[in-house]
Short mmCIF file of C-alpha atoms in Angstrom, two decimals:
data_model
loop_
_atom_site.label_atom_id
_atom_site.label_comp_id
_atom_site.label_asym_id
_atom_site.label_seq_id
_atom_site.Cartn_x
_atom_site.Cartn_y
_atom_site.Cartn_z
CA UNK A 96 -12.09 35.87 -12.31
CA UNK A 97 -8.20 35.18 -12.41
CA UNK A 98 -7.56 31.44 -12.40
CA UNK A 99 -3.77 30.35 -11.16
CA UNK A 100 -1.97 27.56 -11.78
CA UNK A 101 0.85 27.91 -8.84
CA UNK A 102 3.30 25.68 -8.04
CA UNK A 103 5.57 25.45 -4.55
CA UNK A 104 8.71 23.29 -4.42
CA UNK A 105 11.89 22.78 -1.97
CA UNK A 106 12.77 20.74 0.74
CA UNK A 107 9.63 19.29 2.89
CA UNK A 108 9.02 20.09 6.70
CA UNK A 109 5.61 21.31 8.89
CA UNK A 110 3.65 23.69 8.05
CA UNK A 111 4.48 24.53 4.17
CA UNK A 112 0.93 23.82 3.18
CA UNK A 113 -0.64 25.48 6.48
CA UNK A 114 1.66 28.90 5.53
CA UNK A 115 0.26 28.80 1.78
CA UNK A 116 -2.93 28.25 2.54
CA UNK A 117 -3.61 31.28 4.93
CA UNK A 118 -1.88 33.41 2.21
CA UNK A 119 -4.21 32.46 0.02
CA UNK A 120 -7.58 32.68 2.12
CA UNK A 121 -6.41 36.18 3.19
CA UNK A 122 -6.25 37.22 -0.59
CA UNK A 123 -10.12 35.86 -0.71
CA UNK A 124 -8.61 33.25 -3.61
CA UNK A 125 -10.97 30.00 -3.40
CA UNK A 126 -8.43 26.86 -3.65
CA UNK A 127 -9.96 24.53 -6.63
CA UNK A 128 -7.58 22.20 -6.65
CA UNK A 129 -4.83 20.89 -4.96
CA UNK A 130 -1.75 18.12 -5.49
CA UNK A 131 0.46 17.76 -3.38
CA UNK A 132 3.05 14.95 -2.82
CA UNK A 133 6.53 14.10 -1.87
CA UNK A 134 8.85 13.25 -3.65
CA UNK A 135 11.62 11.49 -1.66
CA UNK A 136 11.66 14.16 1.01
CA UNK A 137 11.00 17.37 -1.53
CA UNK A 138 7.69 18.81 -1.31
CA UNK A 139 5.36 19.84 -4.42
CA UNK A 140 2.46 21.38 -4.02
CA UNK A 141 0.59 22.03 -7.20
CA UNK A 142 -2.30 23.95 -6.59
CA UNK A 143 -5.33 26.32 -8.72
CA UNK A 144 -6.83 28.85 -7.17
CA UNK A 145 -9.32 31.27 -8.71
CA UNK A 146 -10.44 35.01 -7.13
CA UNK A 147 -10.15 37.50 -4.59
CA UNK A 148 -7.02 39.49 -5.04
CA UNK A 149 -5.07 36.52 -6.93
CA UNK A 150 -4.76 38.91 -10.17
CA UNK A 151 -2.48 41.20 -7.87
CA UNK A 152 -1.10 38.63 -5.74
CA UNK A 153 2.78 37.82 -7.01
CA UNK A 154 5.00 39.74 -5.02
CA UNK A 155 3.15 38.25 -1.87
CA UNK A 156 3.25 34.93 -3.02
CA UNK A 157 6.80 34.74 -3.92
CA UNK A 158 7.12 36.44 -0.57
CA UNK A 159 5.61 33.11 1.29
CA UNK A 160 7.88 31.06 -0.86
CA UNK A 161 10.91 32.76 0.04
CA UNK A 162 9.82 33.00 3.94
CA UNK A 163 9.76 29.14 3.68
CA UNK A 164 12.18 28.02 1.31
CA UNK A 165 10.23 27.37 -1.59
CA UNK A 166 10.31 28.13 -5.23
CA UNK A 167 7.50 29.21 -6.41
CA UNK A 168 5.74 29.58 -10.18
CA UNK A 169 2.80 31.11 -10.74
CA UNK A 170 1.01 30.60 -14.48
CA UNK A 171 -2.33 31.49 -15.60
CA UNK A 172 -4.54 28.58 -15.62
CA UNK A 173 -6.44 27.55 -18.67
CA UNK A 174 -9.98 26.42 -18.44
CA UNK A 175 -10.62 22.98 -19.05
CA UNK A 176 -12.97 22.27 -21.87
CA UNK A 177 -13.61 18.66 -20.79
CA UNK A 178 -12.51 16.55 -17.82
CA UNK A 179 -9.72 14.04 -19.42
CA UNK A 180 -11.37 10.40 -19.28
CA UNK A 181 -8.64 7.34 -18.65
CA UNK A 182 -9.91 4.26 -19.90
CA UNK A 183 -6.37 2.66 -20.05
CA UNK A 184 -4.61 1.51 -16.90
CA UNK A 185 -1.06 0.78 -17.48
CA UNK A 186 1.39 -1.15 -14.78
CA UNK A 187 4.99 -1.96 -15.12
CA UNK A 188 7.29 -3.59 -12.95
CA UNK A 189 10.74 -4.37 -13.37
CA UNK A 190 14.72 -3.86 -12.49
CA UNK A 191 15.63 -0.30 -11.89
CA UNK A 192 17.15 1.12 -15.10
CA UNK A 193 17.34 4.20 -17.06
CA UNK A 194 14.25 5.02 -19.55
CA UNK A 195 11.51 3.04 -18.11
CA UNK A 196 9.20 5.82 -17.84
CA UNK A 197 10.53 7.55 -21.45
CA UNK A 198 10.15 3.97 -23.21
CA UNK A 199 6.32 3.42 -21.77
CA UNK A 200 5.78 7.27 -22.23
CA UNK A 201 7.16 7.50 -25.95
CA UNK A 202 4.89 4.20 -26.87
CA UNK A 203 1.68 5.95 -25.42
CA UNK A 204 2.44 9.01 -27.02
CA UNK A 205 3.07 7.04 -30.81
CA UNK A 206 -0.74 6.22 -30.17
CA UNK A 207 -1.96 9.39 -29.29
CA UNK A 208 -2.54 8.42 -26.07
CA UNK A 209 -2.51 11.01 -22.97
CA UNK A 210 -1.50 10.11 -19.56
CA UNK A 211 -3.59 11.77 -17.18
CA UNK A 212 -2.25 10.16 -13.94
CA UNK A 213 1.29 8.61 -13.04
CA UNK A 214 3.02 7.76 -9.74
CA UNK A 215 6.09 5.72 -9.88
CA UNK A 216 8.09 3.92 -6.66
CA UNK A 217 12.02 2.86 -6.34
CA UNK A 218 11.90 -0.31 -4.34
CA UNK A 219 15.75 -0.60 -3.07
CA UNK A 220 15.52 -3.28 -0.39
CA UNK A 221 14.60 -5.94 -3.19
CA UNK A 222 17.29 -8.82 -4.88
CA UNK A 223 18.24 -5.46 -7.37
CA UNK A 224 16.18 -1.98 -7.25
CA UNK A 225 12.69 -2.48 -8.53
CA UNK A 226 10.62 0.41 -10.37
CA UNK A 227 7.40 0.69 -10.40
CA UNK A 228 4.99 2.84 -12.45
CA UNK A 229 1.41 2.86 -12.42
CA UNK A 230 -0.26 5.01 -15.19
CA UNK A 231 -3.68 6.07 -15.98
CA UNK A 232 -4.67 6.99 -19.79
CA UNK A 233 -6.55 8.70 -22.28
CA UNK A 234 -6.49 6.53 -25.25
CA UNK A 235 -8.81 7.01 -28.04
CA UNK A 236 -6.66 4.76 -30.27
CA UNK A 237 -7.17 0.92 -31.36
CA UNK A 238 -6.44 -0.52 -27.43
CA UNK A 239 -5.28 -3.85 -29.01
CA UNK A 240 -2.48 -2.25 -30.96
CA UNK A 241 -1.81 0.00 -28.23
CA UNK A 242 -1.45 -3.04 -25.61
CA UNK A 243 1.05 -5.02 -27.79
CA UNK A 244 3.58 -2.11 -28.49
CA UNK A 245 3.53 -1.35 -24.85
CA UNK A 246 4.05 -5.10 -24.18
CA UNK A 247 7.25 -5.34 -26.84
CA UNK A 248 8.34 -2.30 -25.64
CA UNK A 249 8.64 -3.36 -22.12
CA UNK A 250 10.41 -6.59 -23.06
CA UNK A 251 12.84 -4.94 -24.67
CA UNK A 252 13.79 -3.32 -21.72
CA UNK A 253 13.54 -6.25 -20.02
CA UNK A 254 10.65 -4.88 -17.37
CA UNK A 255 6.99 -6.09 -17.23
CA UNK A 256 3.91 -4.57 -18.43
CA UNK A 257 0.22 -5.02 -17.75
CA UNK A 258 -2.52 -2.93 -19.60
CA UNK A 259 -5.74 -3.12 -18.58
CA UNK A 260 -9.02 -1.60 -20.25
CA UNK A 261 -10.65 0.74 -17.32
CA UNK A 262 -14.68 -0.07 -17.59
CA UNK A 263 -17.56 1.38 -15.41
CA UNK A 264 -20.23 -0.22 -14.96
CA UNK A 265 -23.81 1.72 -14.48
CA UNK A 266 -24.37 0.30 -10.80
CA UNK B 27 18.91 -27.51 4.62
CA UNK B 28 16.68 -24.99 7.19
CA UNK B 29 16.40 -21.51 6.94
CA UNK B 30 16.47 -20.44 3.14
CA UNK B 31 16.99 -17.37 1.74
CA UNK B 32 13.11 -15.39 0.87
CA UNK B 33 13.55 -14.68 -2.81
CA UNK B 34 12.74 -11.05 -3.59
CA UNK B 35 11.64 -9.04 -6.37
CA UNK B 36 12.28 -9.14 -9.18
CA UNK B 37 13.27 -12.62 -8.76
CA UNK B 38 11.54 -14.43 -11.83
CA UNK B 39 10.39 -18.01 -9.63
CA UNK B 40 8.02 -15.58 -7.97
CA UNK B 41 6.17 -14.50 -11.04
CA UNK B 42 5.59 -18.26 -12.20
CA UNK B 43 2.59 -20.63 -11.48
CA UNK B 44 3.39 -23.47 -8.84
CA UNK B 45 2.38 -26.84 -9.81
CA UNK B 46 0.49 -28.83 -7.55
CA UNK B 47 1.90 -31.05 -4.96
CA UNK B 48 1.46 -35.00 -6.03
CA UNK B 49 1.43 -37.52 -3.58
CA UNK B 50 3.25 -39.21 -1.60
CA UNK B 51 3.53 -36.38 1.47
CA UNK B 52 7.37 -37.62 2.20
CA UNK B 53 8.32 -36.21 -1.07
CA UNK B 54 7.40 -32.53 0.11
CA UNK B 55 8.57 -32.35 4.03
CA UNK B 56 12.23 -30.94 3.60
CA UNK B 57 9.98 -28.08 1.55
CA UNK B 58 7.70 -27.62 4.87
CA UNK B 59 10.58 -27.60 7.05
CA UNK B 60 12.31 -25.31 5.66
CA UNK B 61 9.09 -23.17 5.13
CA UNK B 62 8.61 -23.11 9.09
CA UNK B 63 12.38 -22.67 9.97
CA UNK B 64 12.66 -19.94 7.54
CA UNK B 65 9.09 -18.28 7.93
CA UNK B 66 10.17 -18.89 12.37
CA UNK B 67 13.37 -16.91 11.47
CA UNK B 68 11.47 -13.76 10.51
CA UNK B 69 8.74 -11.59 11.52
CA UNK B 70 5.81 -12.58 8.79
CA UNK B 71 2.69 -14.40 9.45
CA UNK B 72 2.83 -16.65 6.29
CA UNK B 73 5.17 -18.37 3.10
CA UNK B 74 4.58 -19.53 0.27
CA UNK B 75 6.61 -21.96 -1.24
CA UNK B 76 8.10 -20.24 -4.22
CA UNK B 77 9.32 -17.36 -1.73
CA UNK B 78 11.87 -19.76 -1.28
CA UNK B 79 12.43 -20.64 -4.48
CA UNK B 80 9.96 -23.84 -4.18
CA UNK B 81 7.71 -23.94 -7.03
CA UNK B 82 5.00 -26.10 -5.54
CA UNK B 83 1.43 -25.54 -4.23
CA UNK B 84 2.14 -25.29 0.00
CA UNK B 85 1.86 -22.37 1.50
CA UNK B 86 2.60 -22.06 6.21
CA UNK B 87 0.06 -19.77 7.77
CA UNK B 88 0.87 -18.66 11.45
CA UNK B 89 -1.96 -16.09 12.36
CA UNK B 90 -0.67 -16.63 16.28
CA UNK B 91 2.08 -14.72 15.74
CA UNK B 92 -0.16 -11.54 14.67
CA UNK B 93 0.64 -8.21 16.55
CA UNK B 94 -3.06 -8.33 18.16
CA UNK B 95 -4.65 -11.41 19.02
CA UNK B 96 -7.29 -12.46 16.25
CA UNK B 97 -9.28 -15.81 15.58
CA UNK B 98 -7.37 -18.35 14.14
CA UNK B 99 -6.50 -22.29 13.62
CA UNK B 100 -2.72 -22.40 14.99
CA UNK B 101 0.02 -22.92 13.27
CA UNK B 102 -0.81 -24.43 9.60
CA UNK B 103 0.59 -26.18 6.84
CA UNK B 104 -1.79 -25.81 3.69
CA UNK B 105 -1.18 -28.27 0.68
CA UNK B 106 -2.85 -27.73 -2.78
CA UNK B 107 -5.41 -24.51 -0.80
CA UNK B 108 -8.01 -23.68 -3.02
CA UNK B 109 -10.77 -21.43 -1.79
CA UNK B 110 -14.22 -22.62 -2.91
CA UNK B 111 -16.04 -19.94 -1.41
CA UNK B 112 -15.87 -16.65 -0.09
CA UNK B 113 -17.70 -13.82 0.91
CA UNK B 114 -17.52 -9.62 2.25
CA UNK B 115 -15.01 -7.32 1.86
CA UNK B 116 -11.70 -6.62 4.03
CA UNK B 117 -9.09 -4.10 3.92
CA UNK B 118 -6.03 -4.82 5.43
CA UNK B 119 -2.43 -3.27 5.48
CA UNK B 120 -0.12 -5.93 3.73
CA UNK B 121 3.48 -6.30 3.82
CA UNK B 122 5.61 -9.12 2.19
CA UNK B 123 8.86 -10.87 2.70
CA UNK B 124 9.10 -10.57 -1.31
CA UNK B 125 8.54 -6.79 -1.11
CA UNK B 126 10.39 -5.71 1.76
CA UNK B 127 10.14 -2.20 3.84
CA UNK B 128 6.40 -1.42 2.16
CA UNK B 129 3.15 -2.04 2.59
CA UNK B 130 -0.23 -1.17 0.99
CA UNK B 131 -3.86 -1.45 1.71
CA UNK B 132 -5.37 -4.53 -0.18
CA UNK B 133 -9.08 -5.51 -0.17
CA UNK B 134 -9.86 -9.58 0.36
CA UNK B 135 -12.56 -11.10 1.09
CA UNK B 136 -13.57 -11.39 4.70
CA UNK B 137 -14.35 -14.66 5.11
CA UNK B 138 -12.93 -17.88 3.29
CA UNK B 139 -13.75 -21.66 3.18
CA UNK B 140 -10.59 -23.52 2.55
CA UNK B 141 -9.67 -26.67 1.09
CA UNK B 142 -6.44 -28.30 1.50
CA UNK B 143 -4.17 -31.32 2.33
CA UNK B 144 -2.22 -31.16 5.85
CA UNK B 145 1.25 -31.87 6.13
CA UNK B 146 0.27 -35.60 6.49
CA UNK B 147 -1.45 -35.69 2.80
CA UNK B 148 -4.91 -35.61 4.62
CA UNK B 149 -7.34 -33.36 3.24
CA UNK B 150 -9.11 -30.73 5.29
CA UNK B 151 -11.83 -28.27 4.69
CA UNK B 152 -12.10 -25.35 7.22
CA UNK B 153 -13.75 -22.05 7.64
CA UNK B 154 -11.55 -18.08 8.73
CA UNK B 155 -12.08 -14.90 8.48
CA UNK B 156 -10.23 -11.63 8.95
CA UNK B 157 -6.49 -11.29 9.27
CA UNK B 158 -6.12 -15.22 8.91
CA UNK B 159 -8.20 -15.36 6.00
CA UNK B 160 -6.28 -12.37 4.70
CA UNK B 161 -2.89 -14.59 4.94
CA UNK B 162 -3.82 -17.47 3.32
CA UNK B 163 -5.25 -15.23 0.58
CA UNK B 164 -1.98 -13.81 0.16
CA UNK B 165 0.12 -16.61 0.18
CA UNK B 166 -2.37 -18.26 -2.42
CA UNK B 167 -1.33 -15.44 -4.83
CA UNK B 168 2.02 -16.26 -4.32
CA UNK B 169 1.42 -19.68 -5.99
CA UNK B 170 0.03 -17.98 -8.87
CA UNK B 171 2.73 -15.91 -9.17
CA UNK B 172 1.02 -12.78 -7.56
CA UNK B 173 2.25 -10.28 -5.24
CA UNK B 174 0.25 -7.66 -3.48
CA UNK B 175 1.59 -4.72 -5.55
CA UNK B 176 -0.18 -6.35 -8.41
CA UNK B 177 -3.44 -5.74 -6.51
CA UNK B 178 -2.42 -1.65 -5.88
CA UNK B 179 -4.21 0.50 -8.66
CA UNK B 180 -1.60 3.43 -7.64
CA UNK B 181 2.20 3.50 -7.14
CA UNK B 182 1.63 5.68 -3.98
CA UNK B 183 -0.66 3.67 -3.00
CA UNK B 184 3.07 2.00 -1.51
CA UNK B 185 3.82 3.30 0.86
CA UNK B 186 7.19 2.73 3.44
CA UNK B 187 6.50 0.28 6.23
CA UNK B 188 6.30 2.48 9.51
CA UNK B 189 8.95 1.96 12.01
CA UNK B 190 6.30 0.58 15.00
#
């Protein structure tokens, strides 16, 4: 069955994800997955959906979009072999400045390591603007050497880092 | 010197360890003062010391002054607080003076046996719970150089204080 990685983006109000939705249900697609956030008043829906008349569904989903604004992309999905497991949470705090996220990124990625999960906020009623990222990783590296690079690199930039081991316990 | 300015991120003197208070309790009323003119001059239920640039163990808890009415011991000055027990769970939707304009949901624990000096040096040993007990818990962080974002797992998990 076709499996769709589709993406919705533009300028948030009511009713975007109600509109895409119905779309969707009346092609008989099943929704998998959805992500959806927004991003200082843009909306981003990130969704799969798998079946029904998705193979043949384009034209009316870039119909939607237009209806509401919305740029849409619409990729085949690929299957995922195995879920991604974090075991690496990574925090950093610090004053607003450019490269934060490429500087944390770029060390994580000299390791091998994948982020699977990564929010960031712009606190701008603070002493100076404040930017925070909160990462979850992949990391099948040495951790140690992994932790102190990200440390040094986030003194360099002058910005503070915690990385913390993620552990489950059997309960 | 009255109301002081509440030091916000990513102000430096909130990130470091206070040291404790040493005797004699003259040497740390300006501090207190200035803790309740400043803490009475805005709309929190609690500071901590080294909001205000004050890096020494007190810490003013007001739980009267919470939106709904909830259990709590009045108006208190907490010297040197340690909690030496504790117990259940409690989410609660924190704000800080530090952080201003969000909040976040932060699990405490529910219930908390305090130890402290008063303002007058004597030491005191109480029992709270709930959204007192989530205060002091707070503004105990704050002397070890914690701030409720460090207790969020994600970024979003911020989110903008609502207007109400």
């Amino acid at each position: 069955m076709t499996r769709r990685l589709l993406t919705f983006t533009g300028a948030d109000r009511p009713g975007l994800i109600a509109a895409i939705a119905r779309v969707l249900s009346d092609l008989g697609a099943d929704i998998e997955d959805v992500s959806m956030t927004r991003l200082s008043g843009n909306f981003a829906l990130m969704l799969l959906a798998r079946g029904g008349d998705l193979h043949n569904a384009d034209e009316k989903l870039h119909e939607i979009a237009a209806k509401l604004g919305l740029h849409c992309h619409i990729d085949d999905a690929v299957e995922e072999v195995a879920p991604a497991r974090a075991n690496l949470f990574v925090s950093v705090v610090g004053p607003n400045k450019v490269g934060i996220v490429a500087t944390i990124a770029e060390t994580l990625a000299k390791h091998g390591a994948n982020i699977v999960e990564m929010a960031t906020r712009l606190l701008e009623k603070t002493e100076v603007p404040v930017y925070l990222v909160r990462l979850e990783a992949q990391a099948d590296c040495n951790l140690v050497a992994l932790e102190q690079d990200l440390l040094e690199a986030a003194r360099k930039i002058g910005v503070e880092a915690r990385v913390e081991p993620i552990e489950a316990g059997e309960l | 010197m009255g109301i002081r300015t509440i030091l916000t991120l990513p102000n430096p003197l909130l990130r470091k360890v206070s040291l404790r208070a040493e005797l004699p309790p003259s040497q740390w009323q300006s501090i207190i003062r200035d803790l309740w003119d400043t803490l009475d001059s805005h709309t929190g239920v609690g500071l901590a010391a080294p909001q205000i640039g004050e890096s020494i163990r007190i810490i003013v808890v007001d739980a009267t002054r919470a939106k709904r009415p909830v259990p709590h011991h009045g108006r208190m000055t907490l010297v040197n607080p340690v909690i030496i027990a504790k117990e259940g769970r409690i989410s609660f939707r924190e704000g800080c003076l530090s952080v201003p304009d969000y909040v976040a949901h932060i699990e405490r624990a529910e219930r908390i046996l305090v130890e402290a000096l008063n303002e007058h040096g004597d030491p005191c040993v109480f029992e709270t719970q709930g959204f007192e007990a989530v205060i002091i818990q707070h503004e105990i962080d704050h002397l070890d150089g914690i701030l409720f974002i460090d207790r969020i797992r994600h970024a979003r998990d911020l989110k903008p204080r609502p207007t109400s």
